[in-house]
Every structure is written in structure tokens, then in C-alpha cells.
mmCIF file of C-alpha atoms and ligand atoms in Angstrom:
data_model
loop_
_atom_site.group_PDB
_atom_site.id
_atom_site.type_symbol
_atom_site.label_atom_id
_atom_site.label_comp_id
_atom_site.label_asym_id
_atom_site.label_seq_id
_atom_site.Cartn_x
_atom_site.Cartn_y
_atom_site.Cartn_z
ATOM 1 C CA MET A 1 -17.325 13.523 -5.377
ATOM 2 C CA ASP A 2 -14.314 13.805 -7.637
ATOM 3 C CA HIS A 3 -12.320 15.302 -4.784
ATOM 4 C CA LEU A 4 -12.760 11.985 -2.869
ATOM 5 C CA GLY A 5 -11.122 10.196 -5.749
ATOM 6 C CA TRP A 6 -14.359 9.085 -7.457
ATOM 7 C CA ASN A 7 -14.081 8.500 -11.193
ATOM 8 C CA SER A 8 -15.633 6.769 -14.154
ATOM 9 C CA HIS A 9 -14.056 3.420 -13.186
ATOM 10 C CA PHE A 10 -15.962 3.353 -9.862
ATOM 11 C CA ARG A 11 -19.104 4.974 -11.341
ATOM 12 C CA ARG A 12 -19.434 2.243 -13.956
ATOM 13 C CA ARG A 13 -19.226 -0.489 -11.388
ATOM 14 C CA PHE A 14 -21.563 1.350 -9.045
ATOM 15 C CA GLU A 15 -24.160 1.577 -11.827
ATOM 16 C CA GLU A 16 -24.191 -2.185 -12.191
ATOM 17 C CA LEU A 17 -25.574 -2.507 -8.678
ATOM 18 C CA GLY A 18 -29.166 -2.527 -7.404
ATOM 19 C CA ASP A 19 -31.197 0.533 -6.581
ATOM 20 C CA GLY A 20 -31.387 2.463 -3.424
ATOM 21 C CA LEU A 21 -27.648 2.543 -2.734
ATOM 22 C CA ILE A 22 -25.179 5.446 -2.515
ATOM 23 C CA PRO A 23 -21.462 5.384 -3.010
ATOM 24 C CA GLY A 24 -19.004 6.120 -0.204
ATOM 25 C CA ARG A 25 -15.298 5.934 0.615
ATOM 26 C CA ILE A 26 -13.926 4.317 3.761
ATOM 27 C CA PHE A 27 -11.662 6.711 5.600
ATOM 28 C CA ARG A 28 -11.411 4.846 8.951
ATOM 29 C CA GLU A 29 -11.821 1.341 10.182
ATOM 30 C CA GLU A 30 -12.170 0.370 13.874
ATOM 31 C CA LYS A 31 -13.345 -3.156 14.874
ATOM 32 C CA ASN A 32 -15.829 -3.619 12.069
ATOM 33 C CA ARG A 33 -17.137 -0.088 12.251
ATOM 34 C CA TYR A 34 -16.288 2.153 9.392
ATOM 35 C CA GLY A 35 -16.018 5.893 8.885
ATOM 36 C CA VAL A 36 -17.246 6.583 5.376
ATOM 37 C CA PHE A 37 -17.167 9.839 3.223
ATOM 38 C CA THR A 38 -20.280 10.272 1.055
ATOM 39 C CA GLU A 39 -21.468 13.130 -1.082
ATOM 40 C CA GLY A 40 -23.637 14.269 1.823
ATOM 41 C CA GLY A 41 -20.782 14.210 4.420
ATOM 42 C CA GLU A 42 -19.424 11.639 6.860
ATOM 43 C CA THR A 43 -21.335 8.650 8.008
ATOM 44 C CA ALA A 44 -20.761 5.687 10.300
ATOM 45 C CA ALA A 45 -21.385 2.229 8.735
ATOM 46 C CA GLY A 46 -21.286 -1.501 9.514
ATOM 47 C CA LEU A 47 -21.260 -4.442 7.088
ATOM 48 C CA SER A 48 -24.518 -5.933 5.988
ATOM 49 C CA GLY A 49 -24.994 -9.576 6.921
ATOM 50 C CA ARG A 50 -24.771 -10.711 3.284
ATOM 51 C CA LEU A 51 -21.565 -8.856 2.598
ATOM 52 C CA ARG A 52 -19.951 -10.062 5.784
ATOM 53 C CA HIS A 53 -20.707 -13.610 4.800
ATOM 54 C CA LEU A 54 -19.566 -13.099 1.246
ATOM 55 C CA LEU A 55 -16.271 -11.524 2.219
ATOM 56 C CA SER A 56 -15.459 -13.975 4.937
ATOM 57 C CA SER A 57 -15.931 -16.827 2.448
ATOM 58 C CA VAL A 58 -13.127 -15.357 0.289
ATOM 59 C CA GLU A 59 -11.048 -14.171 3.297
ATOM 60 C CA GLU A 60 -11.352 -10.628 2.353
ATOM 61 C CA ARG A 61 -12.029 -7.491 4.343
ATOM 62 C CA ILE A 62 -12.895 -3.904 3.682
ATOM 63 C CA VAL A 63 -10.004 -1.499 4.212
ATOM 64 C CA VAL A 64 -9.265 2.164 4.385
ATOM 65 C CA GLY A 65 -9.439 3.660 0.821
ATOM 66 C CA ASP A 66 -12.131 1.246 -0.434
ATOM 67 C CA TRP A 67 -15.163 2.428 -2.313
ATOM 68 C CA VAL A 68 -18.355 0.859 -1.158
ATOM 69 C CA ALA A 69 -22.117 0.980 -1.814
ATOM 70 C CA LEU A 70 -24.214 1.988 1.201
ATOM 71 C CA LYS A 71 -27.732 1.570 2.071
ATOM 72 C CA PRO A 72 -28.830 4.501 4.374
ATOM 73 C CA GLU A 73 -30.633 3.415 7.474
ATOM 74 C CA HIS A 74 -32.947 5.216 9.873
ATOM 75 C CA GLY A 75 -31.103 7.222 12.358
ATOM 76 C CA GLY A 76 -28.283 8.447 10.203
ATOM 77 C CA SER A 77 -26.022 5.299 10.045
ATOM 78 C CA SER A 78 -25.633 3.112 7.024
ATOM 79 C CA LEU A 79 -25.000 -0.529 6.009
ATOM 80 C CA ILE A 80 -22.321 -1.452 3.538
ATOM 81 C CA GLU A 81 -23.921 -3.666 0.959
ATOM 82 C CA ALA A 82 -21.091 -3.977 -1.673
ATOM 83 C CA LEU A 83 -17.380 -3.511 -2.118
ATOM 84 C CA LEU A 84 -16.517 -1.941 -5.436
ATOM 85 C CA PRO A 85 -13.570 -3.517 -7.368
ATOM 86 C CA ARG A 86 -10.236 -1.937 -6.325
ATOM 87 C CA ARG A 87 -7.964 -0.147 -8.766
ATOM 88 C CA THR A 88 -4.935 -0.614 -6.615
ATOM 89 C CA SER A 89 -4.300 -2.494 -3.365
ATOM 90 C CA VAL A 90 -1.414 -2.752 -1.064
ATOM 91 C CA SER A 91 -0.936 -6.335 0.223
ATOM 92 C CA ARG A 92 1.442 -8.174 2.419
ATOM 93 C CA LYS A 93 1.911 -11.691 3.268
ATOM 94 C CA LEU A 94 0.628 -13.109 6.527
ATOM 95 C CA ALA A 95 2.638 -16.129 7.261
ATOM 96 C CA GLY A 96 0.577 -19.275 7.765
ATOM 97 C CA SER A 97 0.342 -20.804 11.146
ATOM 98 C CA ARG A 98 -0.487 -24.445 11.800
ATOM 99 C CA LYS A 99 -3.033 -23.387 14.331
ATOM 100 C CA ARG A 100 -5.032 -21.420 11.852
ATOM 101 C CA ARG A 101 -8.044 -22.851 10.070
ATOM 102 C CA SER A 102 -6.319 -22.052 6.833
ATOM 103 C CA GLY A 103 -4.249 -25.165 7.278
ATOM 104 C CA GLY A 104 -0.973 -23.429 7.495
ATOM 105 C CA ALA A 105 -1.019 -21.700 4.068
ATOM 106 C CA ASP A 106 0.285 -18.113 3.674
ATOM 107 C CA ARG A 107 -2.513 -15.600 3.251
ATOM 108 C CA GLU A 108 -2.705 -12.245 1.631
ATOM 109 C CA GLN A 109 -3.559 -9.278 3.825
ATOM 110 C CA VAL A 110 -4.730 -6.167 2.074
ATOM 111 C CA ILE A 111 -3.761 -3.061 4.186
ATOM 112 C CA ALA A 112 -4.939 -0.192 1.870
ATOM 113 C CA ALA A 113 -6.989 0.164 -1.310
ATOM 114 C CA ASN A 114 -7.179 2.603 -4.177
ATOM 115 C CA MET A 115 -4.010 4.475 -3.342
ATOM 116 C CA ASP A 116 -2.611 6.483 -6.245
ATOM 117 C CA VAL A 117 0.781 7.350 -4.709
ATOM 118 C CA ILE A 118 2.737 5.680 -1.972
ATOM 119 C CA PHE A 119 5.425 7.499 -0.038
ATOM 120 C CA ILE A 120 8.088 5.083 1.124
ATOM 121 C CA VAL A 121 9.469 6.902 4.191
ATOM 122 C CA THR A 122 12.825 6.070 5.665
ATOM 123 C CA GLY A 123 14.807 7.993 8.280
ATOM 124 C CA LEU A 124 18.382 9.087 7.409
ATOM 125 C CA ASP A 125 19.315 8.010 10.933
ATOM 126 C CA ARG A 126 19.777 4.467 12.154
ATOM 127 C CA ASP A 127 16.720 3.411 10.154
ATOM 128 C CA TYR A 128 18.399 3.978 6.834
ATOM 129 C CA SER A 129 18.635 0.803 4.753
ATOM 130 C CA PRO A 130 18.715 0.648 0.862
ATOM 131 C CA ARG A 131 17.746 -3.051 1.108
ATOM 132 C CA ARG A 132 14.562 -2.174 2.967
ATOM 133 C CA ILE A 133 13.754 0.451 0.426
ATOM 134 C CA GLU A 134 13.967 -2.239 -2.283
ATOM 135 C CA ARG A 135 11.571 -4.421 -0.437
ATOM 136 C CA TYR A 136 9.102 -1.533 -0.129
ATOM 137 C CA LEU A 137 9.465 -0.773 -3.817
ATOM 138 C CA ALA A 138 8.553 -4.347 -4.776
ATOM 139 C CA LEU A 139 5.504 -4.046 -2.483
ATOM 140 C CA VAL A 140 4.453 -0.735 -4.005
ATOM 141 C CA TRP A 141 4.922 -1.870 -7.643
ATOM 142 C CA ASN A 142 2.756 -4.840 -6.821
ATOM 143 C CA SER A 143 -0.010 -2.521 -5.459
ATOM 144 C CA GLY A 144 -0.398 -0.711 -8.714
ATOM 145 C CA ALA A 145 0.255 2.700 -7.105
ATOM 146 C CA SER A 146 3.244 4.945 -7.956
ATOM 147 C CA PRO A 147 6.078 5.087 -5.486
ATOM 148 C CA VAL A 148 7.927 8.139 -4.158
ATOM 149 C CA VAL A 149 10.842 7.654 -1.813
ATOM 150 C CA VAL A 150 11.208 10.039 1.138
ATOM 151 C CA LEU A 151 14.519 10.186 2.992
ATOM 152 C CA ASN A 152 13.459 11.940 6.178
ATOM 153 C CA LYS A 153 15.500 13.422 9.034
ATOM 154 C CA ALA A 154 18.002 14.911 6.611
ATOM 155 C CA ASP A 155 19.006 17.230 9.521
ATOM 156 C CA LEU A 156 20.516 14.191 11.328
ATOM 157 C CA CYS A 157 22.629 13.038 8.414
ATOM 158 C CA GLY A 158 26.144 14.268 7.501
ATOM 159 C CA ASP A 159 26.157 12.952 3.911
ATOM 160 C CA VAL A 160 22.776 13.497 2.460
ATOM 161 C CA GLU A 161 24.094 13.762 -1.119
ATOM 162 C CA GLU A 162 25.769 10.364 -0.919
ATOM 163 C CA LYS A 163 22.604 8.677 0.460
ATOM 164 C CA LEU A 164 20.497 10.286 -2.193
ATOM 165 C CA GLU A 165 22.794 8.923 -4.898
ATOM 166 C CA GLU A 166 22.790 5.479 -3.347
ATOM 167 C CA VAL A 167 19.011 5.341 -3.074
ATOM 168 C CA GLU A 168 18.537 6.807 -6.648
ATOM 169 C CA SER A 169 20.655 3.954 -8.002
ATOM 170 C CA CYS A 170 18.376 1.259 -6.421
ATOM 171 C CA ALA A 171 15.126 3.109 -7.053
ATOM 172 C CA VAL A 172 15.581 3.558 -10.769
ATOM 173 C CA GLY A 173 13.057 5.927 -12.337
ATOM 174 C CA VAL A 174 11.416 6.703 -8.928
ATOM 175 C CA PRO A 175 11.452 10.214 -7.467
ATOM 176 C CA VAL A 176 13.540 10.427 -4.347
ATOM 177 C CA HIS A 177 13.482 13.410 -1.873
ATOM 178 C CA ALA A 178 15.671 14.062 1.083
ATOM 179 C CA LEU A 179 14.095 16.470 3.627
ATOM 180 C CA SER A 180 13.322 17.249 7.238
ATOM 181 C CA ALA A 181 9.631 16.695 7.829
ATOM 182 C CA ARG A 182 9.646 19.199 10.634
ATOM 183 C CA GLU A 183 10.535 22.022 8.346
ATOM 184 C CA PRO A 184 7.476 23.201 6.550
ATOM 185 C CA GLY A 185 9.524 24.543 3.670
ATOM 186 C CA GLU A 186 11.159 21.223 3.035
ATOM 187 C CA ALA A 187 8.056 19.034 3.375
ATOM 188 C CA GLU A 188 6.456 21.279 0.748
ATOM 189 C CA VAL A 189 7.967 19.312 -2.171
ATOM 190 C CA LEU A 190 5.669 16.410 -1.388
ATOM 191 C CA ARG A 191 2.438 18.444 -1.836
ATOM 192 C CA ARG A 192 2.769 18.288 -5.667
ATOM 193 C CA TYR A 193 2.150 14.503 -5.544
ATOM 194 C CA ILE A 194 -1.145 14.919 -3.704
ATOM 195 C CA PRO A 195 -3.385 17.350 -5.662
ATOM 196 C CA ALA A 196 -7.183 17.274 -5.141
ATOM 197 C CA GLY A 197 -8.642 13.889 -6.242
ATOM 198 C CA VAL A 198 -5.397 11.973 -5.461
ATOM 199 C CA THR A 199 -4.973 9.602 -2.493
ATOM 200 C CA ALA A 200 -1.483 8.889 -1.163
ATOM 201 C CA ALA A 201 -0.339 6.556 1.656
ATOM 202 C CA LEU A 202 2.715 6.880 3.911
ATOM 203 C CA LEU A 203 4.519 3.615 4.575
ATOM 204 C CA GLY A 204 7.603 2.955 6.546
ATOM 205 C CA SER A 205 8.967 1.649 9.877
ATOM 206 C CA SER A 206 7.774 3.161 13.128
ATOM 207 C CA GLY A 207 9.342 6.402 14.135
ATOM 208 C CA VAL A 208 10.491 7.482 10.621
ATOM 209 C CA GLY A 209 8.232 10.516 10.691
ATOM 210 C CA LYS A 210 5.083 9.591 8.741
ATOM 211 C CA SER A 211 2.706 11.416 11.013
ATOM 212 C CA THR A 212 5.101 14.324 11.262
ATOM 213 C CA ILE A 213 4.867 14.739 7.522
ATOM 214 C CA ILE A 214 1.045 14.830 7.709
ATOM 215 C CA ASN A 215 1.120 17.443 10.517
ATOM 216 C CA THR A 216 3.545 19.619 8.738
ATOM 217 C CA LEU A 217 1.557 19.563 5.476
ATOM 218 C CA LEU A 218 -1.675 20.267 7.420
ATOM 219 C CA GLY A 219 -0.060 23.098 9.443
ATOM 220 C CA PHE A 220 -1.338 21.699 12.816
ATOM 221 C CA GLU A 221 -0.796 18.706 15.105
ATOM 222 C CA LYS A 222 -3.611 16.452 13.945
ATOM 223 C CA GLN A 223 -1.706 13.187 14.279
ATOM 224 C CA LYS A 224 0.018 12.201 17.532
ATOM 225 C CA VAL A 225 3.755 12.138 17.046
ATOM 226 C CA ARG A 226 6.236 10.315 19.260
ATOM 227 C CA ASN A 227 7.850 12.447 21.998
ATOM 228 C CA LEU A 228 11.538 13.059 21.773
ATOM 229 C CA SER A 229 12.032 11.566 25.239
ATOM 230 C CA GLU A 230 10.417 8.350 23.958
ATOM 231 C CA SER A 231 12.306 8.358 20.752
ATOM 232 C CA ASP A 232 14.265 5.203 21.804
ATOM 233 C CA GLY A 233 11.104 3.289 22.580
ATOM 234 C CA LYS A 234 11.809 0.336 20.327
ATOM 235 C CA GLY A 235 8.812 -1.386 18.826
ATOM 236 C CA MET A 236 6.521 1.380 20.160
ATOM 237 C CA HIS A 237 3.960 2.460 17.514
ATOM 238 C CA THR A 238 2.635 5.961 18.021
ATOM 239 C CA THR A 239 0.061 5.670 15.234
ATOM 240 C CA THR A 240 -2.253 2.716 15.766
ATOM 241 C CA HIS A 241 -4.995 3.303 13.229
ATOM 242 C CA ARG A 242 -5.071 3.639 9.488
ATOM 243 C CA GLU A 243 -6.896 6.758 8.475
ATOM 244 C CA LEU A 244 -7.350 8.992 5.401
ATOM 245 C CA ILE A 245 -6.680 12.663 6.142
ATOM 246 C CA ARG A 246 -7.814 15.475 3.811
ATOM 247 C CA LEU A 247 -5.269 18.107 2.968
ATOM 248 C CA PRO A 248 -6.825 21.565 2.505
ATOM 249 C CA ASP A 249 -6.952 22.308 -1.218
ATOM 250 C CA GLY A 250 -5.427 18.888 -1.855
ATOM 251 C CA GLY A 251 -6.047 15.151 -1.859
ATOM 252 C CA PHE A 252 -5.911 12.572 0.899
ATOM 253 C CA LEU A 253 -3.022 11.236 2.885
ATOM 254 C CA MET A 254 -3.241 7.967 4.672
ATOM 255 C CA ASP A 255 -1.338 7.603 7.871
ATOM 256 C CA ASN A 256 -0.335 4.076 8.807
ATOM 257 C CA PRO A 257 1.136 2.369 11.867
ATOM 258 C CA GLY A 258 4.809 1.612 11.381
ATOM 259 C CA MET A 259 5.482 -1.688 9.629
ATOM 260 C CA ARG A 260 7.640 -4.140 11.548
ATOM 261 C CA GLU A 261 8.614 -6.279 8.549
ATOM 262 C CA ILE A 262 7.791 -6.320 4.952
ATOM 263 C CA GLN A 263 6.695 -9.683 3.703
ATOM 264 C CA LEU A 264 6.022 -9.608 0.031
ATOM 265 C CA TRP A 265 2.882 -10.730 -1.693
ATOM 266 C CA GLY A 266 3.281 -10.456 -5.446
ATOM 267 C CA ASP A 267 4.794 -11.917 -8.498
ATOM 268 C CA ALA A 268 8.102 -11.761 -10.361
ATOM 269 C CA ASP A 269 6.967 -8.942 -12.595
ATOM 270 C CA ASP A 270 6.857 -6.584 -9.669
ATOM 271 C CA LEU A 271 10.455 -7.501 -8.934
ATOM 272 C CA ASP A 272 11.404 -6.622 -12.499
ATOM 273 C CA SER A 273 9.957 -3.079 -11.983
ATOM 274 C CA ALA A 274 11.829 -2.635 -8.727
ATOM 275 C CA PHE A 275 15.087 -3.867 -10.244
ATOM 276 C CA GLY A 276 14.858 -2.276 -13.722
ATOM 277 C CA ASP A 277 18.671 -1.802 -13.944
ATOM 278 C CA ILE A 278 19.285 -5.536 -13.379
ATOM 279 C CA GLU A 279 16.667 -6.505 -15.873
ATOM 280 C CA LYS A 280 18.198 -4.228 -18.460
ATOM 281 C CA THR A 281 21.685 -5.572 -17.910
ATOM 282 C CA ALA A 282 20.299 -9.067 -18.078
ATOM 283 C CA GLU A 283 19.344 -8.540 -21.719
ATOM 284 C CA ASP A 284 23.041 -9.035 -22.442
ATOM 285 C CA CYS A 285 23.274 -12.375 -20.518
ATOM 286 C CA ARG A 286 24.133 -15.320 -22.832
ATOM 287 C CA PHE A 287 21.097 -17.280 -21.676
ATOM 288 C CA ARG A 288 17.541 -15.899 -21.935
ATOM 289 C CA ASP A 289 16.616 -17.611 -18.604
ATOM 290 C CA CYS A 290 19.883 -16.753 -16.882
ATOM 291 C CA ARG A 291 19.395 -16.556 -13.101
ATOM 292 C CA HIS A 292 22.657 -14.602 -12.608
ATOM 293 C CA LEU A 293 24.088 -17.191 -10.330
ATOM 294 C CA ALA A 294 26.936 -19.148 -11.954
ATOM 295 C CA GLU A 295 25.918 -19.231 -15.647
ATOM 296 C CA PRO A 296 28.713 -18.524 -18.163
ATOM 297 C CA GLY A 297 28.359 -15.218 -20.077
ATOM 298 C CA CYS A 298 26.327 -13.601 -17.339
ATOM 299 C CA ALA A 299 26.224 -9.798 -17.952
ATOM 300 C CA VAL A 300 24.830 -9.076 -14.505
ATOM 301 C CA ARG A 301 27.604 -10.795 -12.595
ATOM 302 C CA LEU A 302 30.055 -9.118 -14.947
ATOM 303 C CA ALA A 303 28.525 -5.770 -13.881
ATOM 304 C CA VAL A 304 29.082 -6.564 -10.283
ATOM 305 C CA GLU A 305 32.754 -7.535 -10.917
ATOM 306 C CA SER A 306 33.378 -4.345 -12.880
ATOM 307 C CA GLY A 307 31.836 -2.252 -10.111
ATOM 308 C CA GLY A 308 28.735 -1.080 -12.095
ATOM 309 C CA LEU A 309 26.337 -2.944 -9.814
ATOM 310 C CA SER A 310 26.634 -3.415 -6.033
ATOM 311 C CA PRO A 311 26.879 -7.010 -4.839
ATOM 312 C CA GLU A 312 24.404 -6.227 -2.120
ATOM 313 C CA ARG A 313 21.832 -5.122 -4.594
ATOM 314 C CA LEU A 314 22.212 -8.343 -6.618
ATOM 315 C CA ALA A 315 21.941 -10.398 -3.355
ATOM 316 C CA SER A 316 18.804 -8.468 -2.453
ATOM 317 C CA TYR A 317 17.379 -9.251 -5.953
ATOM 318 C CA HIS A 318 18.118 -12.977 -5.530
ATOM 319 C CA LYS A 319 16.594 -13.030 -2.027
ATOM 320 C CA LEU A 320 13.368 -11.357 -3.120
ATOM 321 C CA GLN A 321 13.175 -13.572 -6.177
ATOM 322 C CA ARG A 322 13.328 -16.653 -3.983
ATOM 323 C CA GLU A 323 10.519 -15.340 -1.821
ATOM 324 C CA LEU A 324 8.288 -14.514 -4.771
ATOM 325 C CA HIS A 325 8.878 -17.862 -6.538
ATOM 326 C CA TYR A 326 7.866 -19.486 -3.279
ATOM 327 C CA LEU A 327 4.748 -17.417 -3.201
ATOM 328 C CA GLU A 328 3.740 -18.003 -6.847
ATOM 329 C CA ASP A 329 3.780 -21.716 -6.167
ATOM 330 C CA ARG A 330 1.286 -21.242 -3.443
ATOM 331 C CA GLN A 331 -1.040 -18.778 -5.052
ATOM 332 C CA HIS A 332 -3.734 -20.528 -6.991
ATOM 333 C CA LYS A 333 -5.130 -17.507 -8.715
ATOM 334 C CA PRO A 334 -3.804 -14.095 -9.759
ATOM 335 C CA ALA A 335 -5.308 -11.068 -7.860
ATOM 336 C CA SER A 336 -7.264 -9.826 -10.902
ATOM 337 C CA VAL A 337 -9.163 -13.154 -11.175
ATOM 338 C CA ILE A 338 -10.017 -13.106 -7.519
ATOM 339 C CA GLU A 339 -11.200 -9.536 -7.808
ATOM 340 C CA ARG A 340 -13.425 -10.464 -10.744
ATOM 341 C CA GLU A 341 -14.998 -13.425 -9.116
ATOM 342 C CA ARG A 342 -15.687 -11.521 -5.926
ATOM 343 C CA TRP A 343 -17.339 -8.716 -7.933
ATOM 344 C CA LYS A 344 -19.682 -11.149 -9.706
ATOM 345 C CA SER A 345 -21.115 -12.455 -6.525
ATOM 346 C CA ILE A 346 -21.229 -9.024 -4.799
ATOM 347 C CA ARG A 347 -23.135 -7.612 -7.829
ATOM 348 C CA LYS A 348 -25.544 -10.472 -7.748
ATOM 349 C CA SER A 349 -26.180 -10.100 -4.040
ATOM 350 C CA THR A 350 -27.183 -6.421 -4.280
ATOM 351 C CA LYS A 351 -29.782 -7.212 -6.972
ATOM 352 C CA ASN A 352 -32.154 -8.951 -4.661
ATOM 353 C CA LEU A 353 -32.052 -6.541 -1.757
ATOM 354 C CA PRO A 354 -35.412 -5.967 -0.144
ATOM 355 C CA GLU A 355 -37.211 -3.075 -1.906
ATOM 356 C CA LYS A 356 -36.754 0.294 -0.210
ATOM 357 C CA LYS A 357 -39.944 1.412 1.384
ATOM 358 C CA SER A 358 -40.681 4.989 0.347
HETATM 359 N N1 GTP B 1 15.441 15.309 13.694
HETATM 360 C C1 GTP B 1 14.231 15.004 13.135
HETATM 361 N N2 GTP B 1 13.276 14.404 13.726
HETATM 362 C C2 GTP B 1 12.127 14.075 13.110
HETATM 363 C C3 GTP B 1 11.923 14.517 11.727
HETATM 364 N N3 GTP B 1 10.696 14.111 11.353
HETATM 365 C C4 GTP B 1 10.158 13.461 12.452
HETATM 366 N N4 GTP B 1 11.035 13.519 13.547
HETATM 367 C C5 GTP B 1 10.742 12.933 14.850
HETATM 368 O O1 GTP B 1 10.722 11.542 14.765
HETATM 369 C C6 GTP B 1 9.868 11.035 15.849
HETATM 370 C C7 GTP B 1 8.852 10.048 15.225
HETATM 371 O O2 GTP B 1 8.020 10.756 14.351
HETATM 372 P P1 GTP B 1 6.527 10.239 14.050
HETATM 373 O O3 GTP B 1 6.004 11.193 13.007
HETATM 374 O O4 GTP B 1 5.816 9.939 15.229
HETATM 375 O O5 GTP B 1 6.898 8.849 13.260
HETATM 376 P P2 GTP B 1 5.885 7.783 12.626
HETATM 377 O O6 GTP B 1 6.600 7.308 11.374
HETATM 378 O O7 GTP B 1 4.553 8.392 12.477
HETATM 379 O O8 GTP B 1 5.839 6.615 13.677
HETATM 380 P P3 GTP B 1 4.691 5.539 13.986
HETATM 381 O O9 GTP B 1 3.344 6.297 14.145
HETATM 382 O O10 GTP B 1 5.123 4.824 15.245
HETATM 383 O O11 GTP B 1 4.626 4.570 12.847
HETATM 384 C C8 GTP B 1 9.239 12.301 16.446
HETATM 385 O O12 GTP B 1 9.874 12.570 17.646
HETATM 386 C C9 GTP B 1 9.466 13.393 15.401
HETATM 387 O O13 GTP B 1 9.533 14.667 16.041
HETATM 388 C C10 GTP B 1 12.989 15.212 11.047
HETATM 389 O O14 GTP B 1 12.893 15.514 9.880
HETATM 390 N N5 GTP B 1 14.157 15.413 11.815
HETATM 391 MG MG1 MG B 2 2.708 7.882 13.151
HETATM 392 ZN ZN1 ZN B 3 22.836 -13.394 -16.013
#
């Protein structure tokens, strides 16, 4: 099962569970029915009553990419009895609503689990925005996966080199590729990030070409792609489901519906990774806790004045920092603690499953 992304991390956790279970990986989710890859092939599965109860009490759900433990049932389908701890997870913030039972608090929504690589896809047409790329980068650093920036639709852009340089300066240390997804020869550079055993997700606004990238790498039209005639259909999502797609001789690529807005869920450390250049410059600020606003001896603002750092990038940093500080106040527990606590009760619950009749 190594080609599915199975490794010693998941195996160890799986072995802590009760008997009679088999491991599987979620590749599709549709209204509480799941498509799962197992060693023996694909199976359809639903949640066991226990697990549904357990997950709803911690406001968690199973998502595409998750590793689970299944109990095979008569007739070929299975019940999901446990969710294995995630190695990485992509989360965004669902704004609290007063109408919700949660009492108006913001909530975390996990949209993908156990991704190794995340392609942040932007179009080099009207979609292009370095500020949005920065938000995506903060989101990806928070997930634990490695980001790769894809500037698609290079054929529609007159100054690709300039854009590449601009993005490289705000995505420090992150690979950036400009290409046209419809050209097989150009999309090819992405394949090296998705060898067998690796799982990658494509994130970006609607219409940037995520599904096109998948089709080109596959060599056939598996995913529905927006028609040219509809290409002005604002707010229209062509892809409506999250799904893992296997590349021949390679790993998995997850297609996603376009994201309308990126609300961050994370902490200040993720921001530091996304703004490594600012953090580095900040080492020369006079005050250790300099916020780079109006403090004397601020090296970051000096860099802006001397043209070494763009004022927009600093503004973006401040804006994201405000959002994250706000979130940190509201989060009671770090994600790792929640993951640990959930695992404890999941593991316990599989120990007293009814004995399998043989
Ligand atoms: N000119 C040009 N058009 C492209 C390129 N890549 C994709 N497109 C077009 O852009 C449109 C949108 O592509 P999709 O692949 O459907 O975009 P998506 O990101 O999957 O969109 P959603 O599924 O709605 O999130 C289609 O008409 C594609 O043919 C490219 O490199 N150059
Ligand atoms: Mg799509
Ligand atoms: Zn400073």
C-alpha cells in the first residue's frame, strides 16, 4: 500500500487499534458516503455509529486524504470505525454565525488531510495577485505540507519574467513555475513533485486551471473543465467535488473546487514561514518585539523606505498578523493537542467492538 501513501507513521497507529479492521484511504466524499482505497481495491463506506458520534462531539469530519480503519461488511461495503491521526491537514476558518449552535465562535474546517505537497495555482490573467499568493502560502505552511506556486496561463501574459520575479520575492524559498497547463510539455515540470507514494493537492480560485493541470498530466479529459464560452461565468465552479486522482506511474493529485476566499486558521509561526524575508530583516530591529509599525530603529520599515521591501508586502504581513492574533485568542487548544485527544478516544472505542464472527 506504499503507493497509496501508507507508511510507518500510519502503520504504528493502525496497530494500536482493535482486531478485525483493515486500513484504507479516503479518495472521495459525497454526503457521508466515502470512496476508499484499500489493499484489495476500491470500496464504498459509511461511518460507524460510534465514530459519527465521536467526531460530531469534537466538530470533526473525515475528509479526502484521510487514513481510516474499516470493518468489512457483508455485501462488499465497509464501515469506517476509526480515523487515524493526520500528518498534515489543510484548514480554513469558517466564520461564526450567531444562528449557529456554536454560539457565534469561529470554527476550523478541515478540507484535506495528509497532503505532502500543495500546488498554489494562480492564473497570469486577471486572477493574478501576489497578495492572494501570500495568503495561500500562510495556509499551506499551517497545513504541514510543502508549497509549490504555479503561475498558469503564461500564454496570456506579456511579462512572465517580471511576474516570476515578483512572486519569487514574496514566496521566499518556495519553487515557482510559470507555465501553460494546456501544453503537455510545460505541465510536465510538475510531475517531479508527485512521484509514487506522494499526495499533492491543487488549490486556487475557480477558473485558474486546476482541473486542466490534472487532465494534461493524465493525458485525457478526466476532469470537467470550464468551456471557453463560459469563461466569464463569475462565481461558477466547474469542479464541485474533492477527489484524489491517481497519476499513472506516479502519486495522487487532489482536485478541489475553486476557493472563493481564504480565511486563515493557524498561528503566528506560519506567518513567519510565509514572510521569511521580513522575519530575517526584523532581526536588525532595535526592539526584539518590534511590530514594524512606528517603533524607532525598525529595520523592516527602513527596508521599505530604501526600496528593498515593497510596502504592499509589509501591509499584507500586518493584515495577516492581525487576523492570526485574533484567531489565537479564540483557539483554546493547539491542533496537535486536539489531534491527540481525539485519537485517545477513537483508539479506545475500537477496542470494544463486537467480536467478528468467523
Ligand atoms: N489560455 C489558457 N487557458 C487555460 C490554461 N489552463 C486552463 N485554461 C482554461 O481556463 C479555463 C478554466 O480551467 P479549469 O481547469 O476548469 O479551472 P479550475 O481551476 O479547475 O476551475 P474550478 O473547477 O471552477 O475551480 C478553461 O477554459 C481552460 O481551458 C492555460 O494555460 N492557458
Ligand atoms: Mg476544476
Ligand atoms: Zn521593526
